[in-house]
Every structure is written in structure tokens, then in C-alpha cells.
PDB file of C-alpha atoms in Angstrom:
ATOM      1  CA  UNK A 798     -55.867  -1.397  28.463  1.00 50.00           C
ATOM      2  CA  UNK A 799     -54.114   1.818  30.061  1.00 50.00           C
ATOM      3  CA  UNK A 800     -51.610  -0.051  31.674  1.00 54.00           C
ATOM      4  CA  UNK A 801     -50.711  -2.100  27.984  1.00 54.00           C
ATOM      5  CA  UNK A 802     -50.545   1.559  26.624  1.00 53.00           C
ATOM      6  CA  UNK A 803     -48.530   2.749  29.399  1.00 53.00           C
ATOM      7  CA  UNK A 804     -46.100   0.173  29.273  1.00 56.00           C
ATOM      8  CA  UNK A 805     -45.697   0.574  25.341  1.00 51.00           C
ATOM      9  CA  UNK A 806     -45.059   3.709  25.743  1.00 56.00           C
ATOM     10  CA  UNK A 807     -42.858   3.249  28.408  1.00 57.00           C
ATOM     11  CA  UNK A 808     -40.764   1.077  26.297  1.00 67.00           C
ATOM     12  CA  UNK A 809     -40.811   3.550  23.569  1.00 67.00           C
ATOM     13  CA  UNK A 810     -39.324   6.253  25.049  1.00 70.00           C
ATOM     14  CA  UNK A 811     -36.710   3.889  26.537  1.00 68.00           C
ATOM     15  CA  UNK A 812     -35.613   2.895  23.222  1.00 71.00           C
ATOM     16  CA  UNK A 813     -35.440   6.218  22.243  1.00 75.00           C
ATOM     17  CA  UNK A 814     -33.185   7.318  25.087  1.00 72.00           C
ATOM     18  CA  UNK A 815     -30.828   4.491  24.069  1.00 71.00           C
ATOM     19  CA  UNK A 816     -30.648   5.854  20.219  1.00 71.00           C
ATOM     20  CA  UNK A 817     -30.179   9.111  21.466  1.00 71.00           C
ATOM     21  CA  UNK A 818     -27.426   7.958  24.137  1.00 67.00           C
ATOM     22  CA  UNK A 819     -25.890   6.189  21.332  1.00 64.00           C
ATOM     23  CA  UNK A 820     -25.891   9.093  19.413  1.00 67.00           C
ATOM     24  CA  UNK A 821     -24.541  11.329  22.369  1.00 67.00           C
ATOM     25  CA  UNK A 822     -21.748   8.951  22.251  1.00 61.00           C
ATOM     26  CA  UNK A 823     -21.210   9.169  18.933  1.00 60.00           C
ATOM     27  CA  UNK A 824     -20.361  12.691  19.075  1.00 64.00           C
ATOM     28  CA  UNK A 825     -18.018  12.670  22.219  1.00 58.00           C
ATOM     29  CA  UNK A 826     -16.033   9.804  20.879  1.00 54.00           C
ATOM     30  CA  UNK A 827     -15.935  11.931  17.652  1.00 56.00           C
ATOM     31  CA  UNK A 828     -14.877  15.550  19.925  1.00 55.00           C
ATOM     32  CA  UNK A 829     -13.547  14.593  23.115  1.00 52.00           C
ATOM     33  CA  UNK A 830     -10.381  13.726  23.888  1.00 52.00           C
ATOM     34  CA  UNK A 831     -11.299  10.371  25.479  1.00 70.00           C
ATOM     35  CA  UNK A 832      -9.237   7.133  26.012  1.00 76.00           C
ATOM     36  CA  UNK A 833     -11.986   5.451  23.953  1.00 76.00           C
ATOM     37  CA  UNK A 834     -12.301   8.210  21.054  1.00 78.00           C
ATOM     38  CA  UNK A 835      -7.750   7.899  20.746  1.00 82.00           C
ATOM     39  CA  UNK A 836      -8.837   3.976  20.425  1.00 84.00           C
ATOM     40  CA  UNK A 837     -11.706   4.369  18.141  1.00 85.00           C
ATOM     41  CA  UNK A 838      -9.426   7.234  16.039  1.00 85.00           C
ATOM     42  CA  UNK A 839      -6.759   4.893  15.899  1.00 88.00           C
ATOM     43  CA  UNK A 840      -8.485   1.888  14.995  1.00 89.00           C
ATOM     44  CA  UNK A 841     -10.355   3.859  12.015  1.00 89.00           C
ATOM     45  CA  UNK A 842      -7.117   4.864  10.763  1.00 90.00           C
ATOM     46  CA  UNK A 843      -5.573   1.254  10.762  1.00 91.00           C
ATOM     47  CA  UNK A 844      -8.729  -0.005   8.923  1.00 91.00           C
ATOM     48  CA  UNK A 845      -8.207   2.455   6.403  1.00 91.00           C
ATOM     49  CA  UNK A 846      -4.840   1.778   5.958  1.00 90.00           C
ATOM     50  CA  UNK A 847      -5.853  -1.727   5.226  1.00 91.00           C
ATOM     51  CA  UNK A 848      -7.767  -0.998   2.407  1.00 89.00           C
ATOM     52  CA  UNK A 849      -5.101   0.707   0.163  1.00 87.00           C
ATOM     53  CA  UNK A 850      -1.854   1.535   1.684  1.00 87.00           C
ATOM     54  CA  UNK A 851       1.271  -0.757   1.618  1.00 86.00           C
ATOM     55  CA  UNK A 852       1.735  -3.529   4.281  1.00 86.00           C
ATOM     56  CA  UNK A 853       3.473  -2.418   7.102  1.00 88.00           C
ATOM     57  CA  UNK A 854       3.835  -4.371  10.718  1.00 91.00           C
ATOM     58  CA  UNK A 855       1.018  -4.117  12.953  1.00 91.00           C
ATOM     59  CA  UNK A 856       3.243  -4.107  16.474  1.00 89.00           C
ATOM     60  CA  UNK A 857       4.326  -0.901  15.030  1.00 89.00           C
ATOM     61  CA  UNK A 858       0.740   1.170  14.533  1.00 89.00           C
ATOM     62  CA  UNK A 859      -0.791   2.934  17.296  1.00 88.00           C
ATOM     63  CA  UNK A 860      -3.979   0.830  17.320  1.00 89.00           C
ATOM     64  CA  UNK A 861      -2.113  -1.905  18.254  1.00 89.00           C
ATOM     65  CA  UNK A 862      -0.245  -0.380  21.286  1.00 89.00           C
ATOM     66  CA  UNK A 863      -3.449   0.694  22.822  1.00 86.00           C
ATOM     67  CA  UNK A 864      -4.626  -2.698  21.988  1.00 87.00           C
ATOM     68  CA  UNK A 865      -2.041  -3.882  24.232  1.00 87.00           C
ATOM     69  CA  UNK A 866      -2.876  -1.294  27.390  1.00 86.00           C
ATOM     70  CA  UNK A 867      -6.586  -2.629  27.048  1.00 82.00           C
ATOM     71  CA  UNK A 868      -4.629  -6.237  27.219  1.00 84.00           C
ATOM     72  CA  UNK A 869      -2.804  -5.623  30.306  1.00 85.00           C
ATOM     73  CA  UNK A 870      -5.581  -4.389  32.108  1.00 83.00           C
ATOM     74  CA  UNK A 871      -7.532  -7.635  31.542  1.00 77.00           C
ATOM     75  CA  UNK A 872     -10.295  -6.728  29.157  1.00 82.00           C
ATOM     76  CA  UNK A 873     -11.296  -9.892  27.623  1.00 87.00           C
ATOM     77  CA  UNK A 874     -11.671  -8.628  24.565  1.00 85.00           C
ATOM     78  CA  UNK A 875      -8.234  -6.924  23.886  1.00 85.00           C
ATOM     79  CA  UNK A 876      -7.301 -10.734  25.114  1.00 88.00           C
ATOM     80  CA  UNK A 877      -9.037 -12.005  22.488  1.00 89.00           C
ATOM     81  CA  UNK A 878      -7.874  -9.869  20.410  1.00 87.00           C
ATOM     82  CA  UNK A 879      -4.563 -10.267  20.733  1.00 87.00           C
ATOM     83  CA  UNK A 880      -4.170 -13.720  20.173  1.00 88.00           C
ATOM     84  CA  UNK A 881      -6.445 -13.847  17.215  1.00 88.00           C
ATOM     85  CA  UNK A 882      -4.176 -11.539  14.900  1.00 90.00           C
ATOM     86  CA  UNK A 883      -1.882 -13.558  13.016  1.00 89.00           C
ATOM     87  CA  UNK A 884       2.305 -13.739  14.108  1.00 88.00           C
ATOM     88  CA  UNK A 885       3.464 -12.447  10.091  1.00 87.00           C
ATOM     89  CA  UNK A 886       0.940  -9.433  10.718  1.00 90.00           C
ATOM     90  CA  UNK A 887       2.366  -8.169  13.538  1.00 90.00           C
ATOM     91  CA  UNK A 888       5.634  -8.666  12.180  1.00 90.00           C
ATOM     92  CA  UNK A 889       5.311  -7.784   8.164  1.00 89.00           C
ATOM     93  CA  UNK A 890       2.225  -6.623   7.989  1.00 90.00           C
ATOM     94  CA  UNK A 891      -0.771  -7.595   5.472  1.00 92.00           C
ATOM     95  CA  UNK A 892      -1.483  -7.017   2.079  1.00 92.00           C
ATOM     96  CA  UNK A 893      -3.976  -4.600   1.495  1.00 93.00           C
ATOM     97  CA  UNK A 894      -7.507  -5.152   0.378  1.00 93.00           C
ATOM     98  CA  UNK A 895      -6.632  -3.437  -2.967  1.00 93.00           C
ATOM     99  CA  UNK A 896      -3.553  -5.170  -3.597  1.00 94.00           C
ATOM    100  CA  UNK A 897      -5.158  -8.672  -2.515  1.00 95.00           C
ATOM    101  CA  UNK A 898      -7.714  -7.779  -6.049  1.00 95.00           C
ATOM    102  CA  UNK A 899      -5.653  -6.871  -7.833  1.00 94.00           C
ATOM    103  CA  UNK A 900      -2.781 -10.165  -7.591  1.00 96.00           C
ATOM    104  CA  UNK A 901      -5.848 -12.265  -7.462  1.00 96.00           C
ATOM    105  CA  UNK A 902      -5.466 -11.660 -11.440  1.00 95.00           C
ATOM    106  CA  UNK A 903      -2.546 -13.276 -12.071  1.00 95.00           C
ATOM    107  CA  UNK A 904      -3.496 -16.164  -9.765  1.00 96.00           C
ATOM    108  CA  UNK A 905      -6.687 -16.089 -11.755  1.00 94.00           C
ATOM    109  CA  UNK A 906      -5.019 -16.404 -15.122  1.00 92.00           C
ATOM    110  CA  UNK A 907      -2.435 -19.181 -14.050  1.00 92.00           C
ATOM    111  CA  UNK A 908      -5.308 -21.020 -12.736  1.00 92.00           C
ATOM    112  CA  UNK A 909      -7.577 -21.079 -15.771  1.00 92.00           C
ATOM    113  CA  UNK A 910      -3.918 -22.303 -17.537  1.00 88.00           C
ATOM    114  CA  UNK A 911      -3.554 -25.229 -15.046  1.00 87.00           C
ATOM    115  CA  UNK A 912      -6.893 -25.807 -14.868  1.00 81.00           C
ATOM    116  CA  UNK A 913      -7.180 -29.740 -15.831  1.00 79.00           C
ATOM    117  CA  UNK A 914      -3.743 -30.541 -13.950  1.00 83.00           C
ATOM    118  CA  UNK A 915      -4.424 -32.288 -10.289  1.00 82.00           C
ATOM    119  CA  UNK A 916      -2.126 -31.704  -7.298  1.00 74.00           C
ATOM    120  CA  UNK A 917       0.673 -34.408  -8.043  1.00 73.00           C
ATOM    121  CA  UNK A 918       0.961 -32.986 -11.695  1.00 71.00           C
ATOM    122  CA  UNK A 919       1.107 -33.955 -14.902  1.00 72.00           C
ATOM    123  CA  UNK A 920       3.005 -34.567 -18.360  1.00 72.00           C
ATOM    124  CA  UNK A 921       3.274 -32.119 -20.708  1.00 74.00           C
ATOM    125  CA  UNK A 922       0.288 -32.662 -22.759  1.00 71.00           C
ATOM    126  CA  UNK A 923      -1.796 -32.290 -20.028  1.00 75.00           C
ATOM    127  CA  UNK A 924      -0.158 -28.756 -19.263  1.00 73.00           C
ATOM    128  CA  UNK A 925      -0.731 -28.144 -22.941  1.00 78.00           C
ATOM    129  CA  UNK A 926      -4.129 -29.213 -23.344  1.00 73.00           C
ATOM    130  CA  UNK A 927      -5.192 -26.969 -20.309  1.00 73.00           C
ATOM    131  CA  UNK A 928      -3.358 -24.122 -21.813  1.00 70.00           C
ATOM    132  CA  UNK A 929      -5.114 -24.725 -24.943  1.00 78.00           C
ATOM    133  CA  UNK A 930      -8.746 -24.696 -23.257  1.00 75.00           C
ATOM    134  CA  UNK A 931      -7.858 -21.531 -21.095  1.00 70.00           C
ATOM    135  CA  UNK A 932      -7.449 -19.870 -24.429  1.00 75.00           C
ATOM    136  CA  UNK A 933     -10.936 -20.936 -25.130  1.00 70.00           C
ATOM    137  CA  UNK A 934     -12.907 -20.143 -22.261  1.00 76.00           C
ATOM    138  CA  UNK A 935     -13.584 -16.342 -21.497  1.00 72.00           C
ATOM    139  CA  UNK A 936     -13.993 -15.083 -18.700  1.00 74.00           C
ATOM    140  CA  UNK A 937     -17.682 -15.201 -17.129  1.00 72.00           C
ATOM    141  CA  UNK A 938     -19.316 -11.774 -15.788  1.00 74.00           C
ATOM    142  CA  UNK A 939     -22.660 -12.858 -14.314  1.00 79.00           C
ATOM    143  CA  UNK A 940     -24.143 -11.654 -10.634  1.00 82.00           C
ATOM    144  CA  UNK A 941     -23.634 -14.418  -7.928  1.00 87.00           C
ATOM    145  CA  UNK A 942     -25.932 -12.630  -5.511  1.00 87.00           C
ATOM    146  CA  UNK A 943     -28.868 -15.221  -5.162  1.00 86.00           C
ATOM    147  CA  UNK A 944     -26.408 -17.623  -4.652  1.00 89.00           C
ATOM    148  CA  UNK A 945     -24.429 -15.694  -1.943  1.00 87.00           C
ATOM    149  CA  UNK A 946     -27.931 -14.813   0.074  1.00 86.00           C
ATOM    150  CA  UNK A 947     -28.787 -18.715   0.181  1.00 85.00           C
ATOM    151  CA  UNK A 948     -31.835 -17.314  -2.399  1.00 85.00           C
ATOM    152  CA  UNK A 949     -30.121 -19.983  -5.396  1.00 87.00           C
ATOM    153  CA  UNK A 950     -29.408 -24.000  -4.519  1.00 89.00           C
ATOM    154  CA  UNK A 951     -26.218 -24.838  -5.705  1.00 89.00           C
ATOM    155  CA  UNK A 952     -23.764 -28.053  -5.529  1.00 91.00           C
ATOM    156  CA  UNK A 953     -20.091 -26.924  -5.457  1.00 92.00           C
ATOM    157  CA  UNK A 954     -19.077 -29.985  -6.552  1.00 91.00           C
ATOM    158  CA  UNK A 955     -20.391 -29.531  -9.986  1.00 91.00           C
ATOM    159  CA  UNK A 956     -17.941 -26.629 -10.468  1.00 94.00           C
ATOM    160  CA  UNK A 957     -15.507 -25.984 -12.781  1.00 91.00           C
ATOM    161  CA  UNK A 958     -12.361 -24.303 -12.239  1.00 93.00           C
ATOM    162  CA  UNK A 959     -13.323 -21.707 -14.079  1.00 92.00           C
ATOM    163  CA  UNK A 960     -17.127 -21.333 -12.585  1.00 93.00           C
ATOM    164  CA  UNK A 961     -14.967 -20.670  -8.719  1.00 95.00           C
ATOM    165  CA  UNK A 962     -12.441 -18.207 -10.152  1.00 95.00           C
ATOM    166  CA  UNK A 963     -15.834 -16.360 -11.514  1.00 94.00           C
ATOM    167  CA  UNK A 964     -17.266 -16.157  -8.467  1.00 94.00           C
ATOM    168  CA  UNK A 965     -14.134 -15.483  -6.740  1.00 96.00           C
ATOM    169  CA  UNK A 966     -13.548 -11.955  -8.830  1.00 95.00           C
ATOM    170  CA  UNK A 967     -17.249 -11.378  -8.523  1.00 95.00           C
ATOM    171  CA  UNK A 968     -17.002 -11.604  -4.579  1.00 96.00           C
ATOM    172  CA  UNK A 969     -14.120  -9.096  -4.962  1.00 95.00           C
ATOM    173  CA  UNK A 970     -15.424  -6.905  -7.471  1.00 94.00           C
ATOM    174  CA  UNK A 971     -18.041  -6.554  -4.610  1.00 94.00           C
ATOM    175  CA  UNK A 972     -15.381  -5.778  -1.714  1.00 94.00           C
ATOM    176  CA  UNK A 973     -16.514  -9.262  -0.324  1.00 95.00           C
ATOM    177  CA  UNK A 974     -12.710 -10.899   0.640  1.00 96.00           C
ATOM    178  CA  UNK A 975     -14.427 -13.129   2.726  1.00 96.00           C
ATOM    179  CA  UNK A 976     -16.500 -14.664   0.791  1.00 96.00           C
ATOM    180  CA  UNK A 977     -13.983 -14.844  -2.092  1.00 97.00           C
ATOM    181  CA  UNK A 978     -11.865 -16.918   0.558  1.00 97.00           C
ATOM    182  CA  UNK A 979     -14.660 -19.249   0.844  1.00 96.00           C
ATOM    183  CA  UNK A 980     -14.948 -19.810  -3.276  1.00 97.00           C
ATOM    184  CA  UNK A 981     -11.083 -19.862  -3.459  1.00 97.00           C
ATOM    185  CA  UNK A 982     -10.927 -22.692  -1.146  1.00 96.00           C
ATOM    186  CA  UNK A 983     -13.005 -24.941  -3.161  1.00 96.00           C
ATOM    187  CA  UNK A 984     -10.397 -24.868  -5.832  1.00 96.00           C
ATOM    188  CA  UNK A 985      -9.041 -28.226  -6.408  1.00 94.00           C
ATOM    189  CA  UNK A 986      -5.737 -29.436  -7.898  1.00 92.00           C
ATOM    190  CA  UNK A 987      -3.194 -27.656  -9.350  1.00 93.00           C
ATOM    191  CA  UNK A 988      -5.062 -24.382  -9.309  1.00 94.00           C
ATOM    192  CA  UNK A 989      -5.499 -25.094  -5.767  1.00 95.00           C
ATOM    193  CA  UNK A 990      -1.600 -24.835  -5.539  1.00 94.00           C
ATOM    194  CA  UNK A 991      -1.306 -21.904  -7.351  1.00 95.00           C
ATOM    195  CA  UNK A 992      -3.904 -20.108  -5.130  1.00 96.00           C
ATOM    196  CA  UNK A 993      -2.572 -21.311  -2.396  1.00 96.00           C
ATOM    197  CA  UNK A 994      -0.174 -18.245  -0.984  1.00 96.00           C
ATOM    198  CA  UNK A 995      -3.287 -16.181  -2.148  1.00 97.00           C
ATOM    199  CA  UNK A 996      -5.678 -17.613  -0.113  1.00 97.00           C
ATOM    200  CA  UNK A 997      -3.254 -17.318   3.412  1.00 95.00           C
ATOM    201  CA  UNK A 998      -2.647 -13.720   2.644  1.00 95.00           C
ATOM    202  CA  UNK A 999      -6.286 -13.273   1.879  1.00 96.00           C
ATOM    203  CA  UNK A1000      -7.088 -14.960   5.206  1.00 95.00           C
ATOM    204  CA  UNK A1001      -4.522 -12.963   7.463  1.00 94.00           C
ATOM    205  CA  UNK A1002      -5.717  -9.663   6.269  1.00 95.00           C
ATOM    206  CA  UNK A1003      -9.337 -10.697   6.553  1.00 95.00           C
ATOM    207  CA  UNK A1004      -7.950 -11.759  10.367  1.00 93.00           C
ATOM    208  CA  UNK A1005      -6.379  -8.506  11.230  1.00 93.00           C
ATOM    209  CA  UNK A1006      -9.073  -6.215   9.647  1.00 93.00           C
ATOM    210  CA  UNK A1007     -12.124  -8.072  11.522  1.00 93.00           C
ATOM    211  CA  UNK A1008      -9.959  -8.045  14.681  1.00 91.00           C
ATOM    212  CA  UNK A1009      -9.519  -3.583  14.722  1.00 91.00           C
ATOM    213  CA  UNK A1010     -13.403  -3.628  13.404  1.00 92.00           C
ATOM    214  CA  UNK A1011     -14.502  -5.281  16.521  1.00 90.00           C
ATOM    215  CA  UNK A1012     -12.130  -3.265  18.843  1.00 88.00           C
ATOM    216  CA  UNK A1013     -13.876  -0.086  16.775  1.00 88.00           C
ATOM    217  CA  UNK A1014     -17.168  -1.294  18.070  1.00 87.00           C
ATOM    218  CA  UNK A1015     -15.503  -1.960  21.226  1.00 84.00           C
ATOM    219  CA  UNK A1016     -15.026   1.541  21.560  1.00 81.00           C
ATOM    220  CA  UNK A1017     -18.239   3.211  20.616  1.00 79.00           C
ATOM    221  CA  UNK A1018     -19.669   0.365  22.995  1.00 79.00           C
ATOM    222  CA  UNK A1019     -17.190   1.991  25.925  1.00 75.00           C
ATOM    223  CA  UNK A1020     -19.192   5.315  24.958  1.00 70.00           C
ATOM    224  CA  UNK A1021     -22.224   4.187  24.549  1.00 71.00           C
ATOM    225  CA  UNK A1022     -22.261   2.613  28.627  1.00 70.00           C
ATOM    226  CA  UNK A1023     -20.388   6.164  29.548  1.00 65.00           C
ATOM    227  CA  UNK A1024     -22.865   8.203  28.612  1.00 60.00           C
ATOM    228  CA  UNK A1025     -25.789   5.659  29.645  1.00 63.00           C
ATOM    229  CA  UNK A1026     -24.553   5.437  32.900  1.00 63.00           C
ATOM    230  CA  UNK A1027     -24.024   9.961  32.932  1.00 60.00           C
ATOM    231  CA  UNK A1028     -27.473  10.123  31.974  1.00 53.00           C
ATOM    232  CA  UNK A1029     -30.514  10.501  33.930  1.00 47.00           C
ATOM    233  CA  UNK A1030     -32.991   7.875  35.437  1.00 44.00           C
ATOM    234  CA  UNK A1031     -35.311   6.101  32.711  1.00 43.00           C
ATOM    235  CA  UNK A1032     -38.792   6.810  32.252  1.00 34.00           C
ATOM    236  CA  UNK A1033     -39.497   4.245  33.974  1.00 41.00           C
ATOM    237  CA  UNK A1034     -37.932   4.657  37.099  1.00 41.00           C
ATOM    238  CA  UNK A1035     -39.008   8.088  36.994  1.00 39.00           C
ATOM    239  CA  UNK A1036     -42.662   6.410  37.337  1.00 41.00           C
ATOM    240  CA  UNK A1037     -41.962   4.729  40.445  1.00 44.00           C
TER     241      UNK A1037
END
């Protein structure tokens, strides 16, 4: 019975040295001038950037040239990396988050107006009867939530083109790109089409922005094993 105790409260205090070295790390990465804190600053910055700010080329930002040193010196990671983000972002850059919303409303209101037009097309009284019901259908403001969470069954191919462009502004009324991608991409026909440029600008920024996020972590990780490895002997050892 001692020893279960001991070794509870063994593993206890370990834990708690971990949060604590985590925390530790945390604060040097945030007021030293460390290789990981100019990576983690850098990073930050570019993910920022990505929310609001104009597209500009990523080979050109700072993150990206100490993406490169991490490269060269092998880390697997920065490999990764590397070959993940997408050729036009490192040469044009990628729409921001905000922009992405707010160009999804135009797409959104040439869909609803193709809406009962396939891919190859059609006469024009097809365009004009699909006009004619777009003017007729509002817009639909409902939570999607259940549904997202896997809480609410649902068939996808029951939608409408109108239920997916709901839950593709609800997905980024929630800052959810991602998962608007994955609604957007059940579109069929001409919408489809339309939403098509949409969806590969959605998809690069998603690519670039999940690419600096883990090479954030990255760098509170490099922290994290610095200070671990500064600190002293575990409880446990210190048993022995």
C-alpha cells in the first residue's frame, strides 16, 4: 500500500515538473534571445499575417528563411515542412483568412444562381429557372455544431446546393476554413465550377498556415527538451 502511494506520488510530482518545465520554457522562448524564441517570434508573426494582411510570397518572410536553416541541417521536420507548402505560396503568397470569408460571398451568391445547372451546362432556361429559385430561397442561419462533432447523423448526399453553401458560411463564420473546405467540396455541378478557384486558394492557405503552426510547436517543443534536459534529476532518481 506505501509503495502504490509512493509511486503515485512519485508520478505526481513528475508531471508537475514537466508543466512547470514547460512553463519555464515558455518564458525563455518569450525573453531570451534564443535560436528557437527568433523561430517561434517569427513564425507567430507569419500566422498573424495570415489572418488579415495582404498575400505576400512566403520565400520572402523571415519564418521561412529560418525554416530553411532548420532544413539544411537535416531536421526532419523543417524537411517536411518544406515540401508540404505549396509552389504559388512561396512564390505569390496566400490569401488571407479574412479575405478567403469574405470572396466566399460572391462565390456563394453565384452558386445559389447556378444552382440546378450540372458541370457540362445548360440552355438558357435552365440558367433562368435557377436564377429564378435563388431569388426564392434565403439564406439559412442555423448552428451546424452537432453535425460537425459527429453528435448529428447526416447523409451528404441528400443535400442541396444551398444546404452546403449554409454550412460552408457557418464553418467560416466560426473561423473553421477547414472544415468549410470539406462542405465546399461536396458541391456538385456548376456550383462546383464556380467554387472551384475558391476551394484551391482555401486549401493552399489552410496548407501554409498548418505548416508555420506546427513549426510554432516545433519551437516551444525545442524549449521545452532545453530546459528539461538544464533541469535537475527527477524525483525519482533522486530516490534511488
Amino acid at each position: 500500500m506505501a509503495s502504490d502511494e509512493m509511486d503515485v506520488g512519485v508520478s505526481l510530482i513528475n508531471k508537475i515538473r514537466e508543466l512547470e518545465a514547460h512553463l519555464e520554457a515558455q518564458r525563455q522562448i518569450q525573453q531570451t534571445e534564443t535560436p528557437a524564441r527568433l523561430l517561434w517570434m517569427s513564425c507567430q508573426s507569419l500566422l498573424d499575417r495570415l489572418r488579415h494582411a495582404p498575400p505576400e510570397p512566403i520565400e520572402k518572410d523571415p519564418a521561412y528563411d529560418l525554416l530553411k536553416q532548420y532544413a539544411a541541417d537535416q531536421n526532419p521536420l523543417a524537411i517536411s515542412i518544406v515540401d508540404s507548402l505549396p509552389a504559388e505560396a512561396l512564390k505569390v503568397g496566400v490569401q488571407s483568412e479574412q479575405s478567403l470569408s469574405e470572396r466566399f460571398n460572391k462565390v456563394n451568391n453565384v452558386c445559389k444562381r447556378v444552382a440546378l445547372v450540372d458541370s457540362h451546362g445548360g440552355g438558357l432556361g435552365k440558367y433562368l429557372l435557377s436564377y429564378m429559385q435563388s431569388m426564392l430561397i434565403f439564406d439559412k442561419h442555423e448552428s451546424f455544431e452537432d453535425e460537425i462533432k459527429g453528435k448529428k447523423l447526416v447523409d451528404p448526399t441528400k443535400w442541396t446546393t444551398h444546404d452546403i453553401l449554409a454550412r460552408v458560411r457557418y464553418s467560416l463564420s466560426n473561423h473553421d476554413l477547414e472544415q468549410a473546405i470539406r462542405y465546399a467540396n461536396q458541391l456538385k455541378g456548376q456550383p462546383r465550377v464556380v467554387a472551384r478557384d475558391w476551394v484551391k486558394d482555401a486549401r493552399s492557405h489552410l496548407a501554409t498556415r498548418q505548416a508555420f503552426g506546427a513549426l510554432s510547436t516545433h519551437a516551444v517543443a525545442i524549449a521545452v527538451e532545453s530546459v528539461m534536459n538544464n533541469s535537475p534529476r527527477d524525483y525519482q532518481s533522486s530516490q534511488d
